[in-house]
Structures are given as structure tokens and as C-alpha cells.
Amino acid sequence: MELNEFQQARLSRDPRFDGVFYVAVKTTGIFCRPICPANAPKEQNVEYFQTANEALVSGYRPCLRCRPESAPFSPAWNGTQTTVQRALNIIHEQGFHDLKLSELAERLGITDRYLRKLFVEKLGVSPKHYVQHQQVLFAKSLLHQTHMPIQDVAFASGFNNVRRFNDSFKKITTKTPSEVRKHPVSDAPIRLQLNYQPPFDWQHWHDFVDFRKIEGMEHVGSSSYGRTFYWPSDSGYIKGRFNAVHRPDKQGFNVSIVIDDAKQLYSVVQKIRQVFDLNANVGVINKALQSSGISEHNLSAGIRIPSCWSVFEAGVRAILGQQVSVKAATNLLNQLVEQLGDKEVVNGIEYRWFPTPQQLAKSRLLFLKIPEARKQTLIRLAKFCIDNPDTDPEQWLELKGIGPWTVEYAKMRGQSNTDIWLDTDLGIKKALDIFPLIEPAKASPWRTYLTFNMWNML
């Protein structure tokens, strides 16, 4: 962005730039989101940063009014297949507990020294400082929005003890956790507001998911979505569920979360963000789609990737969807969850959980009226995921019964991969017959949004 773009976005409080940059005020030592409702400072007193980390490192404190920690995370280069992006994905998916930077570098196939160099170059901070800042910013969000005790906030933010948490928090924000806390401690459910850059095409997201929902596992309302989930932990899996209410007036979702272990809260929140694709940089994506040949009339501005909770779930959905209608596949999924998934009644409501790979692998799937070959494909996938919990869907091609379409679909809805182009899909072929001038290659690395947009144009 050019300086005049920063200035215009700040003065107009343009929500499309929320999370793209931050405004630091030299006279107060505070940094804000560009949508902050406070009186706009004079330009000579302003400094701009592309990330909250850079503002923190430069000595600025986060604003208590607009709460920069709540801004959507969407830097301009987000979505490209860079080493830094891969590192951030691992950090945010794994969370902060037991995170070793040496192991992170090894997973990326680079040295610790080169990893530090890349982080400083792209984010302005070392990996260690980046993680610490994310911990503190997440803790600040919990202190501001929830009723959680400080000890629980510390553990949920990845700190092993409260003393270290207090020291780090005060060092970065200049305030103690007690001074930032807004609500009294209670047993109230965890409630957070998760923001995005508008526009958000809620109707498209809602309709896509509603047509494929699994009863008891997913709850879809006119302006809300909730579901149950498992999350890996030291003891195997923990259970949880969430409900999110869309608030377009706040450019976000009000989310309530129930989880067995608060230590996993950060990773779960990031996964919820992925489910709704809240980190999408809409402006960048729309430009790419228009460059591919989609007219402004046919462009579904704010279209998002409706993600499944896990790659395994996305793979099962794809396999059951082979050569049958969406409605038929959804019926099969409901049978699968009904027969194999855990159930729990809470306040008179029955909740169901999607089967784990272990639960599916133990079954012969006799209740499913599908070819035996397809049943065996499901069982092979489950066993493979048990042996390879961090599996890449590309590896599934080694399994009999799984082809490129299934893998691409799992990457699209299980990993929220932004650059999936389902050129073998019948719907896409039909759309290209109607709109032959569209050039998919020009939409890269955002071809997943092109895929959904093309389906939407039929």
C-alpha cells in the first residue's frame, strides 16, 4: 500500500483494511486498528505498521477501545505458498503449548537461523517474539471478553505458569492482566467476537453448509452456525462445541465455546476462524477473480471457503459424495454419524460428534448402502489417518479408491487451501461452457474462490 492509501483508509475508517495495517499514535504511544472510533489524530503524529507485532516491537501499546488483538489476520501476502506462511499455519494450528522453534524449522526444512531471518524480513520480529506477542494479544482478548480466571487465561494462552504470564503481559502491554480485565470471574461460557474484513457473503456460506449439514452435529440457523468437534490432546481427543452468530453490523461473529480443556482454546479459536474463512483478504481476492475474466456482475463479493473441521472429515465427505448427488451423500453422512459417532444429551439437546478415524476403522460399515469397494476405501483412509495423524491429502493418492478429485476436495474444504481449481468437476465444466472466456490461471493463488464463484454462477 502507498502512504496515501493508508491515510485515506484511516480517515474513512474503511473496514476493508481492518487487519491489513495498524495506526500508531506517537503522542499517546498507542496503536489502533484503522476502524478505531476514537478521534483521528493528525497525520504528523501517525506511524503505520503492517502487523501488530511490528507496532509492539516499536514500543506501542494496543488500544483498549478498538482492541487490535481482535483484528482479522490478513496481511497482503497471506495465501501465497511461502515458508513464512507455512510456519504461521503450523504455529496457529498447533498453538503455543510445547512449541519448539527448532522443531518448527526442521518441519519446514530450513535452519533456525534462516527461519529467524525470514520472520524479521516479513513480520519485523523473530519467531520467538512473534509467538510471545500472539500469546499476549490472545490473552488480552480473553481478559477483555470472557469471565475466565487469570490462571485459565494464562494456560489457554500457552504459558506454563501465572508468574511468567504476568511478567510477559506487563512487559508488552505495560499493564497487568488485572488492570486489563473487564468482566468479573465466573463460570459463564467462553464468548468471543471474531472479526473479518467485509464484505462477507453469509447467504452463500449458509446455503452451502445448510444443504450438507449433519443432524445433531451441525446446527444451522438463519444467522447462526454451530457444531461439535474433537481436538487432539495428550490423552487422545477432547470434546467441544461452538455456536457462532453472524453480526454483519460488527463485521464479525459472536462465538460461544464449550471445551473440555482450556489449554486447547487458542488452536480451537483459530480453527473456527478457518471454518468461516475469516482471514480472507477480500480486496486482493476480488482483484484476482476479476483479472481471470469474471465480470463485476457475476462476481460474488465476499464469498468464503466453507471449511470442514478436519481433513479426515473432508475426505470422508468427498468419498461418500463420489458419483452420487449432494443430497444422497448427505444422507449417507448422517447415517455414518448416527451409527458411529459419540452422542451426548445436554439440557435436552442431543449432540453428535463426527466419528474419529479409530471409530470408523473398527466398523465394517454394513449399515451403509454403498458398494463394498467404497466402504473399503473409507476404512483404508481411516487406518491411514490413524498411522499418519498429520497427513497431507496428496499422500492419499497411494490408497486404492482415492483419486485426484477427492484429494483436491479434501485440500479445499479440509485445509482451506486457497488455490484449488476443480477442473474435472461437472459443475465447473458446465460453467466454463457458459463463460468460456474465463482464464483460471489468472486467479492464482485464489482459484478456490473462483471454483465457488463458478458454482454460484450456474
C-alpha positions as semicolon CSV with decimal commas, in nm:
position;residue;x (nm);y (nm);z (nm)
1;M;0,000;0,000;0,000
2;E;0,107;0,358;-0,069
3;L;0,110;0,622;0,204
4;N;-0,195;0,799;0,062
5;E;-0,390;0,470;0,072
6;F;-0,305;0,432;0,441
7;Q;-0,420;0,787;0,502
8;Q;-0,748;0,753;0,312
9;A;-0,834;0,420;0,475
10;R;-0,758;0,557;0,823
11;L;-0,956;0,879;0,783
12;S;-1,257;0,699;0,632
13;R;-1,232;0,411;0,886
14;D;-1,266;0,172;0,593
15;P;-1,340;-0,175;0,739
16;R;-1,194;-0,345;0,430
17;F;-0,849;-0,255;0,563
18;D;-0,906;-0,395;0,911
19;G;-0,612;-0,627;0,976
20;V;-0,419;-0,504;0,671
21;F;-0,239;-0,232;0,868
22;Y;-0,230;-0,061;1,208
23;V;-0,213;0,304;1,308
24;A;0,027;0,407;1,586
25;V;-0,007;0,747;1,752
26;K;0,328;0,893;1,857
27;T;0,182;1,135;2,114
28;T;-0,004;0,865;2,310
29;G;0,216;0,559;2,249
30;I;-0,092;0,359;2,147
31;F;-0,162;0,168;1,824
32;C;-0,508;0,105;1,679
33;R;-0,700;-0,064;1,402
34;P;-0,786;0,168;1,110
35;I;-1,153;0,139;1,215
36;C;-1,093;0,277;1,568
37;P;-1,382;0,507;1,666
38;A;-1,153;0,748;1,855
39;N;-1,093;1,095;1,712
40;A;-0,849;1,071;1,421
41;P;-0,504;1,208;1,515
42;K;-0,310;1,450;1,298
43;E;-0,109;1,289;1,019
44;Q;0,225;1,415;1,155
45;N;0,157;1,224;1,477
46;V;0,086;0,893;1,300
47;E;0,304;0,594;1,214
48;Y;0,183;0,295;1,009
49;F;0,262;-0,074;1,061
50;Q;0,154;-0,377;0,859
51;T;0,137;-0,607;1,162
52;A;0,053;-0,571;1,528
53;N;0,386;-0,732;1,612
54;E;0,581;-0,452;1,446
55;A;0,387;-0,195;1,648
56;L;0,452;-0,383;1,972
57;V;0,824;-0,415;1,900
58;S;0,838;-0,042;1,832
59;G;0,709;0,023;2,184
60;Y;0,342;0,098;2,119
61;R;0,063;-0,035;2,341
62;P;-0,260;-0,186;2,200
63;C;-0,565;0,040;2,218
64;L;-0,820;-0,064;2,482
65;R;-1,105;0,077;2,276
66;C;-1,067;-0,084;1,931
67;R;-0,860;-0,380;2,063
68;P;-0,608;-0,453;1,782
69;E;-0,580;-0,813;1,902
70;S;-0,931;-0,866;1,761
71;A;-0,848;-0,755;1,407
72;P;-0,863;-1,022;1,135
73;F;-0,520;-1,155;1,045
74;S;-0,483;-1,085;0,675
75;P;-0,150;-0,940;0,560
76;A;-0,119;-0,867;0,189
77;W;0,094;-1,174;0,122
78;N;-0,138;-1,413;0,307
79;G;-0,235;-1,713;0,095
80;T;0,087;-1,741;-0,103
81;Q;0,286;-2,058;-0,059
82;T;0,576;-1,902;0,127
83;T;0,786;-2,056;0,401
84;V;0,669;-1,788;0,645
85;Q;0,305;-1,862;0,568
86;R;0,364;-2,233;0,625
87;A;0,536;-2,151;0,955
88;L;0,245;-1,933;1,066
89;N;-0,003;-2,205;0,972
90;I;0,183;-2,455;1,192
91;I;0,209;-2,209;1,483
92;H;-0,159;-2,114;1,475
93;E;-0,284;-2,470;1,418
94;Q;-0,062;-2,627;1,684
95;G;-0,096;-2,348;1,936
96;F;0,170;-2,237;2,179
97;H;0,198;-2,536;2,410
98;D;0,522;-2,731;2,373
99;L;0,610;-2,534;2,058
100;K;0,983;-2,567;1,985
101;L;1,122;-2,339;1,717
102;S;1,397;-2,588;1,632
103;E;1,129;-2,847;1,550
104;L;0,935;-2,587;1,353
105;A;1,243;-2,511;1,141
106;E;1,302;-2,883;1,089
107;R;0,943;-2,934;0,967
108;L;0,996;-2,650;0,722
109;G;1,326;-2,798;0,602
110;I;1,532;-2,492;0,695
111;T;1,775;-2,388;0,968
112;D;1,682;-2,197;1,284
113;R;1,892;-1,906;1,163
114;Y;1,715;-1,884;0,827
115;L;1,375;-1,907;0,996
116;R;1,464;-1,608;1,217
117;K;1,581;-1,416;0,910
118;L;1,254;-1,478;0,724
119;F;1,040;-1,372;1,020
120;V;1,232;-1,048;1,068
121;E;1,210;-0,980;0,695
122;K;0,835;-1,046;0,664
123;L;0,698;-0,967;1,010
124;G;0,960;-0,743;1,168
125;V;1,016;-0,977;1,465
126;S;1,188;-1,306;1,547
127;P;0,980;-1,626;1,568
128;K;1,017;-1,625;1,947
129;H;0,889;-1,268;1,979
130;Y;0,612;-1,335;1,729
131;V;0,483;-1,626;1,938
132;Q;0,513;-1,429;2,261
133;H;0,322;-1,135;2,113
134;Q;0,048;-1,365;1,985
135;Q;0,019;-1,522;2,329
136;V;-0,019;-1,185;2,498
137;L;-0,262;-1,049;2,239
138;F;-0,479;-1,360;2,270
139;A;-0,466;-1,333;2,650
140;K;-0,570;-0,968;2,625
141;S;-0,868;-1,070;2,414
142;L;-0,973;-1,330;2,673
143;L;-0,932;-1,084;2,960
144;H;-1,139;-0,825;2,777
145;Q;-1,419;-1,053;2,656
146;T;-1,454;-1,351;2,889
147;H;-1,509;-1,431;3,257
148;M;-1,215;-1,676;3,271
149;P;-0,986;-1,667;3,578
150;I;-0,639;-1,525;3,511
151;Q;-0,483;-1,866;3,570
152;D;-0,703;-2,020;3,299
153;V;-0,626;-1,730;3,066
154;A;-0,254;-1,790;3,119
155;F;-0,279;-2,161;3,037
156;A;-0,510;-2,102;2,740
157;S;-0,254;-1,856;2,602
158;G;0,029;-2,108;2,618
159;F;0,202;-2,003;2,940
160;N;0,306;-2,276;3,182
161;N;0,276;-2,061;3,494
162;V;0,097;-1,745;3,601
163;R;0,410;-1,559;3,711
164;R;0,570;-1,585;3,368
165;F;0,240;-1,483;3,212
166;N;0,213;-1,173;3,433
167;D;0,570;-1,069;3,354
168;S;0,532;-1,110;2,977
169;F;0,193;-0,941;2,971
170;K;0,311;-0,632;3,158
171;K;0,632;-0,609;2,956
172;I;0,440;-0,597;2,627
173;T;0,124;-0,404;2,723
174;T;0,264;-0,201;3,021
175;K;-0,042;-0,314;3,219
176;T;-0,105;-0,612;3,444
177;P;-0,370;-0,870;3,349
178;S;-0,585;-0,750;3,641
179;E;-0,579;-0,394;3,507
180;V;-0,699;-0,508;3,164
181;R;-0,970;-0,747;3,289
182;K;-1,316;-0,617;3,205
183;H;-1,554;-0,884;3,342
184;P;-1,562;-1,045;3,686
185;V;-1,460;-1,410;3,716
186;S;-1,750;-1,655;3,678
187;D;-1,844;-1,990;3,526
188;A;-2,010;-1,823;3,227
189;P;-1,944;-1,983;2,886
190;I;-1,647;-1,859;2,685
191;R;-1,772;-1,591;2,448
192;L;-1,557;-1,412;2,192
193;Q;-1,611;-1,182;1,896
194;L;-1,424;-1,296;1,586
195;N;-1,389;-1,029;1,320
196;Y;-1,342;-1,031;0,943
197;Q;-1,288;-0,788;0,658
198;P;-1,620;-0,711;0,489
199;P;-1,795;-0,799;0,273
200;F;-1,890;-1,148;0,391
201;D;-2,134;-1,337;0,167
202;W;-2,317;-1,504;0,457
203;Q;-2,603;-1,629;0,241
204;H;-2,367;-1,827;0,017
205;W;-2,178;-1,976;0,314
206;H;-2,502;-2,053;0,495
207;D;-2,675;-2,219;0,197
208;F;-2,372;-2,432;0,105
209;V;-2,337;-2,568;0,459
210;D;-2,710;-2,597;0,531
211;F;-2,761;-2,820;0,226
212;R;-2,486;-3,054;0,355
213;K;-2,544;-3,038;0,730
214;I;-2,530;-3,341;0,959
215;E;-2,816;-3,354;1,209
216;G;-2,714;-3,330;1,573
217;M;-2,355;-3,246;1,476
218;E;-2,429;-2,918;1,298
219;H;-2,695;-2,661;1,383
220;V;-2,772;-2,404;1,112
221;G;-2,995;-2,103;1,179
222;S;-3,083;-1,808;0,959
223;S;-2,791;-1,611;1,106
224;S;-2,600;-1,872;1,303
225;Y;-2,398;-2,191;1,276
226;G;-2,283;-2,430;1,544
227;R;-2,123;-2,772;1,558
228;T;-1,946;-3,025;1,775
229;F;-1,579;-3,112;1,736
230;Y;-1,291;-3,321;1,860
231;W;-0,947;-3,178;1,925
232;P;-0,625;-3,381;1,966
233;S;-0,459;-3,369;2,308
234;D;-0,201;-3,563;2,509
235;S;-0,471;-3,805;2,622
236;G;-0,613;-3,861;2,272
237;Y;-0,909;-3,638;2,190
238;I;-1,106;-3,380;2,383
239;K;-1,464;-3,284;2,300
240;G;-1,610;-2,943;2,240
241;R;-1,876;-2,747;2,059
242;F;-1,934;-2,390;1,948
243;N;-2,211;-2,167;1,823
244;A;-2,148;-1,858;1,611
245;V;-2,397;-1,580;1,543
246;H;-2,327;-1,360;1,243
247;R;-2,314;-0,989;1,323
248;P;-2,267;-0,802;0,994
249;D;-2,308;-0,471;1,179
250;K;-1,994;-0,561;1,379
251;Q;-1,812;-0,724;1,084
252;G;-1,781;-1,042;1,284
253;F;-1,934;-1,336;1,468
254;N;-2,030;-1,366;1,834
255;V;-1,899;-1,710;1,925
256;S;-1,969;-1,916;2,237
257;I;-1,738;-2,212;2,301
258;V;-1,762;-2,514;2,529
259;I;-1,440;-2,714;2,554
260;D;-1,311;-2,981;2,794
261;D;-0,957;-2,838;2,817
262;A;-0,898;-2,461;2,802
263;K;-0,533;-2,524;2,713
264;Q;-0,650;-2,601;2,360
265;L;-0,862;-2,285;2,331
266;Y;-0,627;-2,085;2,109
267;S;-0,600;-2,360;1,847
268;V;-0,975;-2,416;1,856
269;V;-1,041;-2,044;1,800
270;Q;-0,806;-2,045;1,501
271;K;-0,990;-2,348;1,361
272;I;-1,324;-2,168;1,400
273;R;-1,176;-1,876;1,208
274;Q;-1,079;-2,125;0,936
275;V;-1,428;-2,279;0,927
276;F;-1,570;-1,937;0,833
277;D;-1,259;-1,826;0,638
278;L;-1,240;-1,509;0,847
279;N;-0,880;-1,428;0,749
280;A;-0,959;-1,386;0,380
281;N;-0,826;-1,063;0,226
282;V;-1,135;-0,988;0,019
283;G;-0,992;-0,696;-0,177
284;V;-0,693;-0,895;-0,301
285;I;-0,909;-1,198;-0,388
286;N;-1,168;-0,995;-0,582
287;K;-0,899;-0,830;-0,794
288;A;-0,758;-1,171;-0,885
289;L;-1,102;-1,309;-0,977
290;Q;-1,179;-1,009;-1,196
291;S;-0,844;-1,046;-1,371
292;S;-0,945;-1,403;-1,460
293;G;-1,237;-1,272;-1,661
294;I;-1,531;-1,272;-1,418
295;S;-1,740;-0,964;-1,471
296;E;-1,835;-0,743;-1,178
297;H;-2,196;-0,850;-1,235
298;N;-2,111;-1,219;-1,182
299;L;-1,859;-1,166;-0,901
300;S;-1,987;-1,283;-0,563
301;A;-1,806;-1,031;-0,346
302;G;-1,721;-1,171;-0,003
303;I;-1,752;-1,537;-0,097
304;R;-1,573;-1,758;0,159
305;I;-1,446;-2,115;0,179
306;P;-1,689;-2,323;0,393
307;S;-1,433;-2,542;0,567
308;C;-1,486;-2,876;0,738
309;W;-1,346;-2,924;1,086
310;S;-1,074;-3,167;0,977
311;V;-0,904;-3,306;0,668
312;F;-1,032;-3,651;0,764
313;E;-1,392;-3,529;0,771
314;A;-1,346;-3,359;0,434
315;G;-1,201;-3,682;0,291
316;V;-1,494;-3,890;0,416
317;R;-1,741;-3,637;0,274
318;A;-1,563;-3,648;-0,063
319;I;-1,556;-4,030;-0,079
320;L;-1,925;-4,061;0,008
321;G;-2,000;-3,792;-0,250
322;Q;-1,842;-3,983;-0,538
323;Q;-2,088;-4,043;-0,823
324;V;-2,397;-3,954;-0,616
325;S;-2,596;-3,636;-0,561
326;V;-2,521;-3,398;-0,275
327;K;-2,849;-3,496;-0,109
328;A;-2,766;-3,868;-0,130
329;A;-2,416;-3,808;0,007
330;T;-2,558;-3,605;0,297
331;N;-2,799;-3,888;0,382
332;L;-2,504;-4,130;0,393
333;L;-2,307;-3,893;0,617
334;N;-2,599;-3,867;0,857
335;Q;-2,616;-4,247;0,877
336;L;-2,242;-4,265;0,942
337;V;-2,254;-4,014;1,228
338;E;-2,570;-4,170;1,373
339;Q;-2,416;-4,520;1,379
340;L;-2,053;-4,450;1,472
341;G;-2,029;-4,106;1,633
342;D;-2,045;-4,029;2,005
343;K;-2,367;-3,882;2,143
344;E;-2,435;-3,663;2,444
345;V;-2,756;-3,500;2,571
346;V;-2,713;-3,152;2,722
347;N;-3,014;-2,957;2,850
348;G;-3,244;-3,181;2,648
349;I;-3,048;-3,138;2,323
350;E;-2,870;-3,436;2,168
351;Y;-2,527;-3,355;2,029
352;R;-2,341;-3,588;1,793
353;W;-1,974;-3,600;1,702
354;F;-1,820;-3,695;1,369
355;P;-1,653;-4,037;1,404
356;T;-1,281;-4,043;1,472
357;P;-1,058;-4,243;1,237
358;Q;-1,035;-4,505;1,514
359;Q;-1,415;-4,539;1,536
360;L;-1,457;-4,567;1,159
361;A;-1,169;-4,814;1,115
362;K;-1,330;-5,060;1,359
363;S;-1,656;-5,077;1,165
364;R;-1,743;-5,292;0,863
365;L;-1,994;-5,018;0,760
366;L;-2,268;-5,275;0,696
367;F;-2,534;-5,008;0,755
368;L;-2,425;-4,807;0,450
369;K;-2,590;-4,899;0,120
370;I;-2,288;-4,827;-0,098
371;P;-2,056;-5,052;-0,300
372;E;-1,821;-5,266;-0,091
373;A;-1,524;-5,109;-0,270
374;R;-1,625;-4,766;-0,139
375;K;-1,663;-4,899;0,215
376;Q;-1,311;-5,037;0,194
377;T;-1,184;-4,701;0,068
378;L;-1,330;-4,531;0,377
379;I;-1,172;-4,790;0,606
380;R;-0,834;-4,758;0,431
381;L;-0,848;-4,380;0,471
382;A;-0,931;-4,412;0,843
383;K;-0,643;-4,653;0,905
384;F;-0,405;-4,432;0,710
385;C;-0,506;-4,127;0,918
386;I;-0,452;-4,324;1,240
387;D;-0,095;-4,405;1,135
388;N;-0,038;-4,057;0,985
389;P;-0,226;-3,803;1,202
390;D;-0,064;-3,506;1,024
391;T;-0,136;-3,650;0,684
392;D;-0,120;-3,449;0,363
393;P;-0,410;-3,544;0,134
394;E;-0,162;-3,579;-0,154
395;Q;-0,046;-3,899;0,016
396;W;-0,397;-4,041;-0,013
397;L;-0,340;-4,099;-0,384
398;E;-0,150;-4,412;-0,277
399;L;-0,477;-4,555;-0,141
400;K;-0,697;-4,762;-0,370
401;G;-1,023;-4,586;-0,447
402;I;-0,898;-4,229;-0,395
403;G;-0,833;-4,013;-0,698
404;P;-0,732;-3,652;-0,769
405;W;-1,083;-3,504;-0,728
406;T;-1,119;-3,649;-0,377
407;V;-0,774;-3,518;-0,279
408;E;-0,840;-3,172;-0,419
409;Y;-1,177;-3,151;-0,245
410;A;-1,019;-3,254;0,086
411;K;-0,748;-2,990;0,045
412;M;-1,010;-2,728;-0,038
413;R;-1,255;-2,795;0,246
414;G;-1,024;-2,967;0,495
415;Q;-0,718;-2,742;0,472
416;S;-0,887;-2,429;0,332
417;N;-0,629;-2,432;0,052
418;T;-0,696;-2,114;-0,143
419;D;-0,568;-2,232;-0,482
420;I;-0,779;-2,539;-0,570
421;W;-0,926;-2,547;-0,920
422;L;-1,161;-2,843;-0,970
423;D;-1,139;-2,851;-1,348
424;T;-1,271;-3,211;-1,364
425;D;-1,588;-3,121;-1,172
426;L;-1,902;-3,143;-1,384
427;G;-2,036;-2,817;-1,245
428;I;-1,715;-2,633;-1,333
429;K;-1,716;-2,780;-1,685
430;K;-2,073;-2,662;-1,733
431;A;-1,988;-2,313;-1,604
432;L;-1,692;-2,288;-1,842
433;D;-1,919;-2,381;-2,132
434;I;-2,139;-2,086;-2,037
435;F;-1,847;-1,850;-1,964
436;P;-1,567;-1,968;-2,200
437;L;-1,356;-1,651;-2,169
438;I;-1,264;-1,709;-1,805
439;E;-0,893;-1,790;-1,757
440;P;-0,848;-1,977;-1,425
441;A;-0,468;-1,945;-1,419
442;K;-0,500;-1,569;-1,377
443;A;-0,690;-1,617;-1,048
444;S;-0,400;-1,797;-0,878
445;P;-0,335;-1,825;-0,582
446;W;-0,708;-1,774;-0,519
447;R;-0,861;-2,032;-0,754
448;T;-1,064;-2,193;-0,474
449;Y;-1,272;-1,875;-0,463
450;L;-1,303;-1,896;-0,840
451;T;-1,430;-2,255;-0,803
452;F;-1,702;-2,149;-0,558
453;N;-1,785;-1,843;-0,766
454;M;-1,827;-2,055;-1,079
455;W;-2,060;-2,296;-0,896
456;N;-2,253;-1,990;-0,782
457;M;-2,291;-1,869;-1,142
458;L;-2,479;-2,180;-1,258
